[in-house]
Amino acid sequence: MDIRNENSASGGRYVVTVDGHEAEMTFSRTSAKLIIVDHTGVPDALRGKGVGQALALHAVEEARRGGWKIIPLCPFFKAQAQRHDDWHDVVNL
C-alpha cells in the first residue's frame, strides 16, 4: 500500500487510497519527540483488508525513523499496540 504522509505544524495524517476509497490515521504533535494518534478512519468498503493495520504499522515505522514516541488515544491503534509487544519501543501504553 502506498501510504502518504500529510504533515502540518500541529499534526497530520497518514492516508492511503485503495479501490477508490480513502482511509486515514490522524495525529497531533505535542512536541518534536511525541505524537498522539487520535483517530483511524477506514471506510466500510475497506474493512477486513488490513488497511487499518497497515496505517498503524506505518505510524510505528515513522516514529522509529523520526525518533519520537506515540501516545495512542485512538481505540483501534491502542488495541493494535496491545497486540504487538514489538511496538512498545515507540508506543506509550
Short mmCIF file of C-alpha atoms in Angstrom, two decimals:
data_model
loop_
_atom_site.label_atom_id
_atom_site.label_comp_id
_atom_site.label_asym_id
_atom_site.label_seq_id
_atom_site.Cartn_x
_atom_site.Cartn_y
_atom_site.Cartn_z
CA MET A 1 0.00 0.00 0.00
CA ASP A 2 1.20 3.47 -0.84
CA ILE A 3 0.68 5.41 2.38
CA ARG A 4 1.19 9.16 2.16
CA ASN A 5 2.25 11.45 4.98
CA GLU A 6 0.45 14.79 5.28
CA ASN A 7 2.07 16.95 7.95
CA SER A 8 1.35 20.33 9.48
CA ALA A 9 2.91 22.22 12.36
CA SER A 10 0.40 20.77 14.84
CA GLY A 11 -0.01 17.23 13.48
CA GLY A 12 -1.06 15.46 10.36
CA ARG A 13 -2.34 12.23 8.97
CA TYR A 14 -1.29 9.08 7.19
CA VAL A 15 -3.51 8.47 4.17
CA VAL A 16 -3.99 5.59 1.74
CA THR A 17 -6.38 5.19 -1.17
CA VAL A 18 -7.45 1.65 -2.04
CA ASP A 19 -10.00 0.83 -4.73
CA GLY A 20 -11.06 4.48 -4.83
CA HIS A 21 -11.68 4.68 -1.05
CA GLU A 22 -9.56 6.81 1.29
CA ALA A 23 -8.53 5.64 4.78
CA GLU A 24 -6.64 7.74 7.30
CA MET A 25 -4.94 7.82 10.66
CA THR A 26 -4.70 11.28 12.22
CA PHE A 27 -2.32 12.53 14.86
CA SER A 28 -1.44 15.62 16.87
CA ARG A 29 2.14 16.60 17.56
CA THR A 30 2.72 17.64 21.16
CA SER A 31 6.49 18.11 20.77
CA ALA A 32 9.34 17.13 18.47
CA LYS A 33 9.51 13.80 20.30
CA LEU A 34 5.83 12.94 20.90
CA ILE A 35 2.68 12.45 18.83
CA ILE A 36 -0.85 11.44 19.82
CA VAL A 37 -2.65 9.12 17.41
CA ASP A 38 -6.26 10.21 17.85
CA HIS A 39 -8.29 8.67 15.02
CA THR A 40 -8.30 5.88 12.47
CA GLY A 41 -10.92 6.04 9.74
CA VAL A 42 -11.41 3.12 7.38
CA PRO A 43 -14.46 3.09 5.08
CA ASP A 44 -16.74 0.05 5.28
CA ALA A 45 -15.67 -0.95 1.77
CA LEU A 46 -12.10 -1.49 3.03
CA ARG A 47 -12.83 -3.20 6.34
CA GLY A 48 -11.17 -6.58 6.78
CA LYS A 49 -8.49 -5.84 4.16
CA GLY A 50 -5.70 -4.92 6.58
CA VAL A 51 -5.81 -1.22 5.75
CA GLY A 52 -6.07 -0.05 9.37
CA GLN A 53 -3.28 -2.42 10.38
CA ALA A 54 -1.09 -1.06 7.58
CA LEU A 55 -1.72 2.51 8.75
CA ALA A 56 -0.86 1.56 12.34
CA LEU A 57 2.38 -0.14 11.29
CA HIS A 58 3.26 2.88 9.17
CA ALA A 59 2.82 5.15 12.21
CA VAL A 60 5.14 2.91 14.24
CA GLU A 61 7.76 2.87 11.47
CA GLU A 62 7.58 6.67 11.12
CA ALA A 63 8.06 7.04 14.89
CA ARG A 64 11.12 4.81 14.78
CA ARG A 65 12.59 6.74 11.84
CA GLY A 66 11.79 10.10 13.43
CA GLY A 67 12.90 9.17 16.94
CA TRP A 68 9.58 10.01 18.62
CA LYS A 69 7.04 8.23 20.81
CA ILE A 70 3.32 7.67 20.27
CA ILE A 71 0.50 8.05 22.78
CA PRO A 72 -2.46 6.03 21.46
CA LEU A 73 -5.78 7.76 22.15
CA CYS A 74 -7.44 6.10 19.16
CA PRO A 75 -9.12 2.88 20.36
CA PHE A 76 -8.15 0.99 17.18
CA PHE A 77 -4.48 1.97 17.37
CA LYS A 78 -4.36 1.25 21.10
CA ALA A 79 -5.82 -2.24 20.54
CA GLN A 80 -3.26 -2.93 17.81
CA ALA A 81 -0.40 -1.75 20.03
CA GLN A 82 -1.55 -4.05 22.83
CA ARG A 83 -1.27 -6.98 20.40
CA HIS A 84 2.24 -6.04 19.27
CA ASP A 85 4.84 -6.16 22.03
CA ASP A 86 7.44 -5.27 19.42
CA TRP A 87 5.87 -1.79 19.10
CA HIS A 88 6.42 -0.90 22.75
CA ASP A 89 9.74 0.76 21.95
CA VAL A 90 7.75 3.67 20.47
CA VAL A 91 4.21 3.30 21.85
CA ASN A 92 3.46 4.52 25.37
CA LEU A 93 0.55 2.41 26.62
#
